[in-house]
Amino acid sequence: MRQLVLTAPLPVAPGLRLQQRPLAATPRRRRRPLPRLATASLAGSSEETEQQQQQPPPAPPAPGKPSIKQTMADLDALLGIEDKPEEPAQEAKPASGDGVKITISADVLKQLAEAEAARAEKLGSAASNSEMQSRIADSIERIVEQAKKLAEEDGKGDGKTLGEEAVRKELDNLFSVMGSSMKGVDQEDLKRIKEQVFGATTFWVTETRLLAMQSLELGVAVRGNLRGKREAVFKEVCDKVAAMFGDKYVVRLVEDPEAALEDMQMGASAAAADGAAPEPRVMFEILPAAAAQPQPTAGWQRAAAAVLLVLTLGSTLQFGLAANIGLLPKETLQWLANPANLNSDVLPPGLETYDPLPFLSSTGNVFLVTLLPQLMHELAHAVVAGTRGIKIAPSFLIPNSQLGTFGSVTQLKSLVRSRTDLFDFSAAALAAGGLTSLGLFIAGLVASHGGNVAEPGLLPVPSQLFQGSLLLGTLAKLGLGSEALSHAQVYVSPLLVGGWCGLVTTALNCLPVGNLDGGRAMLSAFGRNALAVSSLLSYVGLGLGLLGSSLALPFGLYVLICQRSAEQYIQDEVSGVSERRRAIAGALIAFALLTLIPMAPEVADVAAVGSPGNFI
């Protein structure tokens, strides 16, 4: 049986295969095993099949770009028969009319060419789409033709050698086309970094390995032993790489998982024996800047942010109208309660002599005070981002009819220098929105002195509302009194309504889950493992309705769709935050839980907050 295998480090697009058909059977000869990354095979069949002896896999190739010389050497070893032939097996007589048929689907060629052209264009290749498609397709077709000739010339003496040389030449041309689109850390640059950046006084390099990115960009992981203070060494490495290569590469500091596993196997370190937490083992990542940084803000993102802003303004206005609906005449509310009347063109009763100015004024007040905490939240994001050199995209406000807004999605458009910067970026926004809301809430409690008696400028709200939050219900009881909350409804100031909504929205965003500001704070203060655990617990609480009551389901879906992935763009993921910041992170989580956990009926009964029978 004759089997020819063309082996080369060819970056074939995923899901594409070369269609193969068998060649005529020829005597089988021993061949030497070769390392391979992608393989196109031409195989023959015979009546008798011999079992091949399995060879141990070769060592992986050294990191770096694919070497054409190495590939050609592999082909020489494969196509050039060096070992002694085995005992000749009985040759199978080919069936009549059985010729050599090797075909590649036109669709496969087209998809492969388009995929490689798209990658090249994304990575900044000089070749255009049409040129790249044409060159790749032509090269593959020529390789197939040469393979046909090689099979036809088999057994004709020197002709086989000429065919092999033609196949190698066409493979060389194909590698030149496709390999030109592969980018990463240049080997010469890596050599300079190892020799001039790292050293005995900073970081002693023991190993370098490739990091496969989501594109053809390749980064390099540099493992070794830290020889100085972590923060100082990291700063020195970043400064030296920037001085040597400008913004071509990005340096990241991450924990070395293999070293951590080795430490666990070896047992506790000397530092742990003294009662101190052991320092994490670290490694450096050298990444091309285009692959390490977030994509710049696109035009559609700005358009989407503008559309969501309009929708959020509409949902907040709708909430303001709903909050003031109790100011309408009683006969009007009774008429609106009948769904059949909603499609009528008749003016609702009670509005003939009704003055709408107080209603519209109060609606405007609720609209403004509900948006104010979110405005302060976004302003804090912008201020911290400007002072820490963080680029951010326009915020995507999330509309919600029950609160006006669920907050916003604020994407990073640059690397964050450290976990401390990320914590300050997220915690400052939560603090700004939360303190603004708390101020409005307290001012509303002071202004809501009417209890259950209607007064100009006050809004009637059901007393069961205060059962929805353990913390806010307790504060409302202290400010309004137990007697006022024992009635079915209580008149409160629009400031209290806006403060309530702002505090609940802030508490939801304080949850330590995903890429919410609370999740970023948890990641910065306690690490990714702690965030994974807290995210799971938060999902359970939202799924069971233990957090946020009626808001749990819509907010949980929003997090799952938009915010479930933890923040990735951190340059120094190892260095933690101060103990003061850890304490703040704990306080934010406690605030979220106390605000979102509703009062149990027994607690509401003891506290005389609303009617336990109407518990939400």
XYZ file of C-alpha atoms in Angstrom:
616
model
C 0.000 0.000 0.000
C 1.363 3.418 -0.984
C 0.621 6.336 1.340
C 1.897 9.869 0.889
C 1.345 12.471 3.605
C 2.027 16.137 2.948
C 2.744 17.688 6.333
C 3.174 21.408 6.990
C 2.333 23.983 9.688
C -0.558 25.261 7.576
C -3.042 27.564 9.417
C -6.145 26.069 7.805
C -9.403 27.755 8.752
C -11.460 25.735 11.260
C -14.108 23.483 9.743
C -12.485 23.221 6.277
C -11.234 19.873 4.986
C -9.623 18.731 1.796
C -11.732 16.145 -0.004
C -9.690 13.037 -0.629
C -10.004 9.991 -2.912
C -7.779 6.894 -2.938
C -4.789 6.458 -5.239
C -3.781 3.252 -6.971
C -2.218 0.728 -4.630
C 1.579 0.605 -4.555
C 4.119 -1.210 -2.360
C 4.205 0.232 1.139
C 7.485 1.569 2.494
C 8.514 2.641 5.920
C 8.540 6.364 6.646
C 9.831 8.464 9.486
C 7.244 10.089 11.871
C 7.054 13.874 11.666
C 5.500 16.601 13.822
C 2.509 18.174 12.187
C -0.029 20.927 12.750
C -2.360 20.541 9.777
C -2.342 17.624 7.284
C -3.670 16.948 3.802
C -3.316 13.245 2.917
C -3.400 11.260 -0.317
C -4.039 7.589 0.484
C -4.225 4.407 -1.598
C -6.061 1.161 -0.869
C -5.289 -2.512 -1.462
C -6.920 -5.826 -0.815
C -4.625 -6.503 2.121
C -3.978 -3.982 4.938
C -0.999 -4.073 7.259
C -1.151 -2.780 10.796
C 1.184 0.138 11.436
C 3.313 0.249 14.525
C 2.428 3.278 16.643
C 5.208 5.775 17.105
C 5.497 8.037 20.176
C 4.519 11.651 19.381
C 7.438 13.968 18.681
C 8.312 16.895 20.890
C 6.401 20.110 20.030
C 8.236 22.612 17.841
C 9.994 25.554 19.404
C 7.804 28.643 19.773
C 7.954 31.116 16.963
C 6.828 31.573 13.395
C 6.489 28.565 11.067
C 9.860 27.828 9.432
C 9.777 27.108 5.713
C 13.167 25.347 5.880
C 11.942 23.086 8.650
C 8.797 22.283 6.684
C 10.844 21.442 3.596
C 13.088 19.201 5.692
C 9.994 17.418 6.954
C 8.799 16.884 3.400
C 12.245 15.591 2.360
C 12.141 13.082 5.164
C 8.587 12.092 4.283
C 8.668 11.934 0.506
C 12.320 10.830 0.213
C 12.525 7.132 1.070
C 15.505 6.666 3.359
C 14.871 3.371 5.155
C 15.131 -0.079 3.641
C 11.873 -1.279 2.108
C 9.923 -3.964 3.823
C 9.270 -7.319 2.241
C 7.198 -6.680 -0.836
C 3.556 -7.358 -0.342
C 1.301 -8.714 -2.993
C 0.288 -5.931 -5.262
C -3.376 -5.471 -5.709
C -4.487 -5.306 -9.274
C -6.228 -2.045 -9.905
C -9.741 -2.310 -11.115
C -10.366 -1.412 -14.693
C -10.980 2.269 -15.213
C -9.706 3.082 -11.710
C -7.623 6.232 -12.179
C -6.163 8.795 -9.851
C -8.840 11.241 -8.698
C -7.937 14.037 -6.329
C -10.440 16.851 -6.018
C -10.926 19.839 -3.763
C -14.366 21.344 -3.519
C -14.654 24.829 -4.985
C -16.641 25.858 -1.931
C -13.792 24.741 0.323
C -11.280 26.780 -1.677
C -13.542 29.811 -1.624
C -14.195 29.584 2.144
C -10.516 29.054 2.911
C -9.486 32.009 0.790
C -12.164 34.279 2.244
C -11.290 33.273 5.807
C -7.593 33.946 5.356
C -8.289 37.219 3.557
C -10.554 38.374 6.385
C -7.886 37.528 8.958
C -5.233 39.312 6.968
C -7.391 42.406 6.609
C -8.206 42.415 10.335
C -4.544 42.157 11.244
C -3.482 44.937 8.908
C -2.055 42.901 6.029
C -1.140 44.885 2.928
C -2.801 42.366 0.624
C -6.361 43.104 -0.424
C -9.221 40.629 -0.114
C -9.367 39.762 -3.806
C -5.594 39.415 -4.109
C -5.359 37.150 -1.040
C -8.244 34.957 -2.232
C -6.743 34.551 -5.674
C -3.238 33.755 -4.447
C -4.347 31.165 -1.893
C -6.766 29.450 -4.265
C -4.175 29.304 -7.064
C -1.529 27.876 -4.738
C -3.809 25.116 -3.461
C -4.891 24.185 -6.971
C -1.278 23.976 -8.140
C -0.396 21.738 -5.186
C -3.226 19.386 -6.124
C -2.097 19.256 -9.743
C 1.472 18.493 -8.713
C 0.220 15.760 -6.382
C -1.663 14.198 -9.292
C 1.464 14.230 -11.425
C 3.488 12.788 -8.556
C 1.065 9.876 -8.264
C 1.023 9.289 -12.027
C 4.824 9.369 -12.254
C 5.240 6.917 -9.338
C 7.455 4.051 -10.490
C 8.944 5.941 -13.439
C 12.330 6.546 -11.849
C 13.539 10.139 -11.770
C 10.088 11.500 -12.605
C 8.960 10.904 -9.026
C 11.757 13.103 -7.695
C 10.752 15.934 -10.014
C 7.158 15.655 -8.826
C 8.212 15.820 -5.197
C 10.250 18.925 -5.889
C 7.259 20.567 -7.589
C 5.000 19.854 -4.601
C 7.553 21.293 -2.208
C 7.858 24.408 -4.339
C 4.117 24.971 -4.391
C 3.899 24.471 -0.618
C 6.629 27.044 -0.194
C 4.617 29.548 -2.238
C 1.489 28.846 -0.222
C 3.309 29.354 3.074
C 4.634 32.658 1.808
C 1.091 33.844 1.115
C -0.616 32.578 4.261
C 2.285 32.937 6.680
C 2.611 36.631 5.851
C -0.712 37.291 7.603
C 0.425 35.744 10.905
C 1.565 38.260 13.452
C 2.821 38.042 16.958
C 5.925 38.664 19.015
C 8.890 38.682 16.667
C 11.607 36.242 17.670
C 14.281 38.914 17.434
C 12.198 41.209 19.637
C 11.686 38.400 22.133
C 15.424 37.763 22.214
C 16.086 41.442 22.945
C 13.466 41.433 25.701
C 14.987 38.371 27.363
C 18.490 39.797 27.187
C 17.899 43.498 27.902
C 14.658 43.668 29.929
C 14.716 40.608 32.166
C 17.759 39.687 34.200
C 19.215 38.404 37.416
C 18.086 41.472 39.385
C 14.493 41.602 38.076
C 13.062 38.358 36.711
C 15.176 35.305 35.917
C 13.639 33.672 32.830
C 13.381 29.876 32.855
C 10.898 29.253 30.042
C 9.012 31.013 27.244
C 5.978 29.599 25.507
C 3.419 30.750 22.962
C 0.028 32.097 23.963
C -2.644 31.539 21.323
C -4.934 34.537 21.036
C -8.399 34.663 19.489
C -6.885 35.661 16.150
C -3.618 34.869 14.404
C -1.894 37.166 16.867
C 0.472 35.227 19.112
C 1.639 36.298 22.530
C 4.451 34.882 24.639
C 4.299 33.758 28.267
C 7.568 34.327 30.124
C 7.986 32.104 33.190
C 10.727 32.393 35.744
C 11.656 33.564 39.220
C 10.998 37.019 40.592
C 14.157 38.653 41.934
C 12.775 41.913 43.355
C 9.680 43.611 44.663
C 6.799 42.713 42.391
C 5.406 46.202 41.765
C 8.846 47.693 41.122
C 9.884 44.893 38.754
C 6.636 45.152 36.814
C 7.028 48.904 36.389
C 10.638 48.505 35.269
C 9.731 45.830 32.717
C 6.874 47.921 31.299
C 9.062 51.018 31.033
C 11.883 49.161 29.290
C 9.592 47.451 26.782
C 7.892 50.772 26.021
C 11.277 52.475 25.559
C 12.472 49.745 23.184
C 9.335 49.157 21.114
C 6.937 52.020 21.822
C 3.315 50.862 21.801
C 4.022 47.740 19.736
C 3.740 45.362 22.710
C 1.819 45.229 25.982
C 3.190 43.611 29.144
C 0.823 41.894 31.574
C 1.567 40.423 34.999
C -0.504 37.369 35.903
C -0.327 34.484 38.340
C 1.530 31.401 37.153
C -0.970 28.534 37.546
C 1.634 25.824 37.069
C 3.893 27.314 39.723
C 0.961 27.630 42.124
C 0.175 23.949 41.570
C 3.782 23.038 42.247
C 3.709 25.026 45.478
C 0.562 23.209 46.578
C 2.178 19.866 45.910
C 5.315 20.824 47.806
C 3.363 22.070 50.802
C 3.213 25.379 52.641
C 6.040 27.823 52.153
C 8.178 29.353 54.870
C 6.109 32.511 54.755
C 2.948 30.535 55.397
C 4.662 28.810 58.292
C 5.268 32.214 59.865
C 1.574 33.023 59.585
C 1.845 35.356 56.586
C 0.093 34.693 53.303
C 2.550 33.365 50.685
C 3.334 35.608 47.746
C 1.759 34.335 44.516
C 4.095 33.022 41.826
C 3.900 35.240 38.768
C 4.735 35.239 35.074
C 4.788 37.908 32.394
C 2.810 37.977 29.162
C 4.191 39.842 26.153
C 1.308 40.534 23.802
C 0.874 42.477 20.552
C -0.950 45.680 21.419
C -3.744 45.021 18.925
C -4.602 41.692 20.581
C -4.214 42.792 24.214
C -6.355 45.931 24.208
C -10.121 46.334 23.770
C -11.400 47.242 20.347
C -11.930 51.006 19.878
C -15.425 52.433 20.084
C -17.329 51.771 16.869
C -19.914 54.022 15.304
C -22.745 51.594 15.976
C -21.896 51.659 19.689
C -22.361 55.419 19.833
C -25.649 55.076 17.974
C -26.798 52.317 20.338
C -25.853 54.454 23.354
C -27.930 57.328 21.962
C -30.951 55.090 21.345
C -30.739 53.609 24.848
C -30.486 57.105 26.319
C -33.750 58.072 24.630
C -35.412 54.858 25.808
C -34.195 55.425 29.377
C -35.564 58.957 29.359
C -38.868 57.521 28.184
C -38.957 54.808 30.849
C -38.106 57.344 33.570
C -40.870 59.664 32.364
C -43.275 56.726 32.363
C -42.245 55.938 35.920
C -42.870 59.572 36.905
C -46.373 59.438 35.435
C -47.122 56.155 37.201
C -45.837 57.506 40.526
C -48.226 60.494 40.315
C -51.288 58.654 39.088
C -52.703 58.784 42.622
C -53.123 62.570 42.242
C -55.863 62.087 39.650
C -59.516 62.317 40.775
C -60.976 59.141 42.257
C -63.672 58.803 39.574
C -60.981 59.079 36.904
C -58.974 56.252 38.475
C -62.078 54.066 38.694
C -62.853 54.722 35.025
C -59.241 53.907 34.013
C -59.344 50.694 36.058
C -61.818 49.234 33.544
C -59.815 47.896 30.558
C -62.781 48.363 28.239
C -62.597 52.135 28.702
C -58.980 52.405 27.602
C -59.896 52.196 23.894
C -62.590 54.825 24.205
C -62.221 58.352 22.837
C -64.406 59.757 25.599
C -62.767 62.081 28.123
C -62.505 60.284 31.469
C -64.905 61.621 34.094
C -63.502 64.006 36.672
C -61.087 65.746 34.304
C -63.500 68.447 33.087
C -62.469 70.860 35.826
C -59.203 69.180 36.862
C -56.066 71.363 36.996
C -53.207 69.263 35.497
C -50.423 71.636 36.588
C -49.722 69.987 39.999
C -49.758 66.571 38.330
C -47.301 67.598 35.615
C -45.065 69.455 38.072
C -44.824 66.474 40.390
C -44.179 64.171 37.412
C -41.292 66.396 36.363
C -39.867 66.356 39.877
C -39.933 62.563 40.051
C -38.371 62.374 36.576
C -35.465 64.603 37.575
C -34.720 63.136 40.992
C -34.843 59.589 39.564
C -32.240 60.435 36.915
C -29.979 62.432 39.257
C -28.305 59.418 40.992
C -27.534 57.800 37.644
C -26.088 61.065 36.379
C -23.757 61.246 39.388
C -22.829 57.601 38.840
C -21.719 58.256 35.254
C -19.937 61.475 36.254
C -17.857 59.584 38.839
C -16.908 57.016 36.197
C -15.723 59.775 33.889
C -13.720 61.606 36.583
C -11.856 58.503 37.798
C -11.240 57.327 34.241
C -9.725 60.684 33.376
C -7.442 60.770 36.411
C -6.257 57.140 35.977
C -5.785 57.232 32.203
C -8.631 54.808 31.473
C -10.524 55.081 28.213
C -14.227 54.228 28.353
C -16.979 53.866 25.783
C -20.253 55.801 25.907
C -22.438 54.262 28.613
C -25.337 52.045 27.586
C -28.190 53.042 29.908
C -30.631 50.216 30.658
C -34.292 51.339 30.790
C -36.701 49.852 33.318
C -40.304 50.774 33.969
C -40.226 49.924 37.696
C -37.202 52.046 38.633
C -36.676 54.229 35.588
C -33.308 52.591 34.896
C -31.314 49.536 35.922
C -28.067 51.486 35.646
C -25.677 51.292 32.722
C -23.073 49.177 30.942
C -19.770 51.081 30.879
C -17.178 49.307 28.742
C -13.429 49.802 29.088
C -11.599 50.789 25.911
C -8.081 50.503 27.307
C -6.153 48.382 29.766
C -6.559 49.205 33.440
C -3.147 49.532 35.037
C -3.900 47.610 38.245
C -6.645 46.121 40.353
C -6.521 49.236 42.530
C -7.411 51.443 39.560
C -10.262 49.115 38.610
C -11.582 49.161 42.173
C -11.506 52.953 42.351
C -13.214 53.185 38.953
C -16.135 50.987 40.028
C -16.426 51.865 43.732
C -16.365 55.618 43.097
C -19.393 55.364 40.797
C -21.299 53.195 43.279
C -20.491 55.588 46.112
C -21.487 58.660 44.083
C -24.830 57.197 43.040
C -25.509 55.677 46.438
C -24.708 58.799 48.488
C -26.769 60.982 46.152
C -29.708 58.601 46.501
C -29.319 58.440 50.273
C -29.347 62.235 50.467
C -32.552 62.379 48.417
C -34.129 59.653 50.526
C -33.374 61.376 53.833
C -34.539 64.747 52.479
C -37.739 63.043 51.313
C -38.331 61.570 54.753
C -38.007 65.023 56.321
C -40.394 66.537 53.780
C -42.949 63.700 54.084
C -44.460 64.861 57.350
C -48.077 64.478 56.263
C -48.400 60.770 56.955
C -51.667 59.544 55.435
C -53.069 63.073 55.031
C -53.013 64.548 51.507
C -50.933 67.700 51.158
C -49.844 69.701 48.114
C -46.601 68.420 46.642
C -46.816 64.975 48.258
C -47.469 61.688 46.460
C -49.649 58.829 47.728
C -47.727 55.528 47.704
C -48.819 52.156 49.106
C -47.285 51.414 52.475
C -46.460 47.875 51.280
C -43.691 49.444 49.207
C -41.561 49.770 52.326
C -41.736 46.029 52.918
C -39.620 45.484 49.805
C -36.370 46.430 51.556
C -35.161 45.517 55.007
C -32.854 48.546 55.224
C -35.033 51.172 53.555
C -38.183 49.975 55.312
C -36.450 50.378 58.659
C -35.250 53.890 57.755
C -38.763 54.815 56.568
C -40.237 53.668 59.881
C -37.747 55.853 61.766
C -38.502 58.864 59.581
C -42.260 58.564 59.080
C -43.323 56.775 62.245
C -45.084 53.468 62.749
C -48.556 55.030 62.765
C -48.171 56.524 59.280
C -46.933 53.225 57.817
C -49.810 51.268 59.389
C -52.273 52.773 56.871
C -52.891 51.457 53.365
C -51.119 54.405 51.779
C -48.841 57.190 52.908
C -48.081 60.577 51.339
C -44.404 61.142 50.676
C -42.221 63.674 48.892
C -41.007 63.074 45.313
C -37.507 63.263 46.768
C -38.155 60.083 48.748
C -39.393 58.284 45.611
C -36.305 59.289 43.640
C -33.997 58.377 46.517
C -35.687 55.006 46.947
C -35.260 54.141 43.262
C -31.653 55.330 43.277
C -30.755 53.263 46.330
C -32.343 50.101 44.908
C -30.599 50.605 41.548
C -27.263 51.162 43.310
C -27.781 48.074 45.450
C -28.465 45.939 42.372
C -25.251 47.162 40.772
C -23.350 46.481 44.007
C -24.026 42.764 43.673
C -20.691 40.914 43.296
C -21.504 39.263 39.998
C -20.014 39.363 36.504
C -18.962 42.703 35.086
C -21.234 44.852 37.221
C -19.461 47.519 39.239
C -19.966 45.276 42.255
C -18.364 42.398 40.363
C -15.406 44.581 39.414
C -15.001 45.637 43.034
C -15.107 41.994 44.182
C -12.552 40.975 41.534
C -10.234 43.818 42.502
C -10.466 43.234 46.241
C -10.558 39.436 46.505
C -9.612 37.935 43.131
C -11.273 35.880 40.410
C -11.970 32.816 42.542
C -13.908 34.869 45.074
C -15.847 36.533 42.246
C -16.787 33.131 40.809
C -18.252 32.030 44.150
C -20.080 35.314 44.800
C -21.480 35.329 41.249
C -22.968 31.869 41.761
C -24.560 32.888 45.059
C -25.929 36.080 43.495
C -27.501 34.133 40.636
C -29.129 31.792 43.141
C -30.486 34.722 45.152
C -31.879 36.421 42.051
C -33.268 33.199 40.630
C -35.163 32.379 43.820
C -36.388 35.936 44.276
C -34.532 36.364 47.563
C -32.851 39.540 46.275
C -34.827 42.369 44.732
C -38.277 40.788 45.018
C -40.158 41.495 41.753
C -37.029 43.033 40.222
C -35.033 39.803 40.574
C -36.082 38.129 37.315
C -35.613 41.066 34.900
C -32.356 42.134 36.520
C -31.033 38.566 36.544
C -31.754 38.235 32.828
C -30.046 41.563 32.174
C -26.904 40.404 33.981
C -26.865 37.041 32.193
C -27.196 38.662 28.787
C -25.037 41.765 29.160
C -22.790 41.537 32.225
C -21.987 37.915 33.067
C -18.313 37.949 31.938
C -15.762 39.222 34.445
C -13.462 42.104 33.532
C -10.465 40.936 31.475
C -8.506 44.069 30.623
C -6.254 44.393 33.671
C -2.531 44.817 33.139
C -1.411 43.811 36.651
C -3.753 41.091 37.861
C -1.544 39.971 40.751
C -1.052 43.009 42.974
C -4.052 43.372 45.264
C -5.672 46.379 46.902
C -5.260 47.930 50.334
C -7.110 46.685 53.396
C -9.175 49.869 53.426
C -10.447 49.105 49.924
C -11.229 45.547 50.952
C -13.313 46.911 53.814
C -15.164 49.200 51.403
C -15.860 46.234 49.128
C -17.334 44.336 52.078
C -19.478 47.344 53.008
C -20.839 47.568 49.442
C -21.865 43.913 49.517
C -23.515 44.321 52.923
C -25.411 47.390 51.673
C -26.624 45.454 48.619
C -27.897 42.551 50.704
C -29.648 44.694 53.329
C -31.311 46.796 50.636
C -32.432 43.970 48.357
C -33.591 41.470 50.991
C -37.295 42.203 51.648
C -38.888 42.235 55.052
C -40.346 38.926 56.109
C -44.045 39.122 57.059
C -43.239 38.585 60.732
C -40.674 41.379 60.689
C -43.093 43.709 58.896
C -45.780 42.896 61.472
C -43.462 43.635 64.394
C -42.188 46.801 62.742
C -45.725 47.873 61.785
C -44.672 48.518 58.202
C -47.675 48.059 55.927
C -49.925 45.035 56.094
C -48.194 41.635 56.249
C -51.073 40.158 54.280
C -50.064 42.306 51.322
C -46.409 41.316 51.509
C -44.671 41.692 48.123
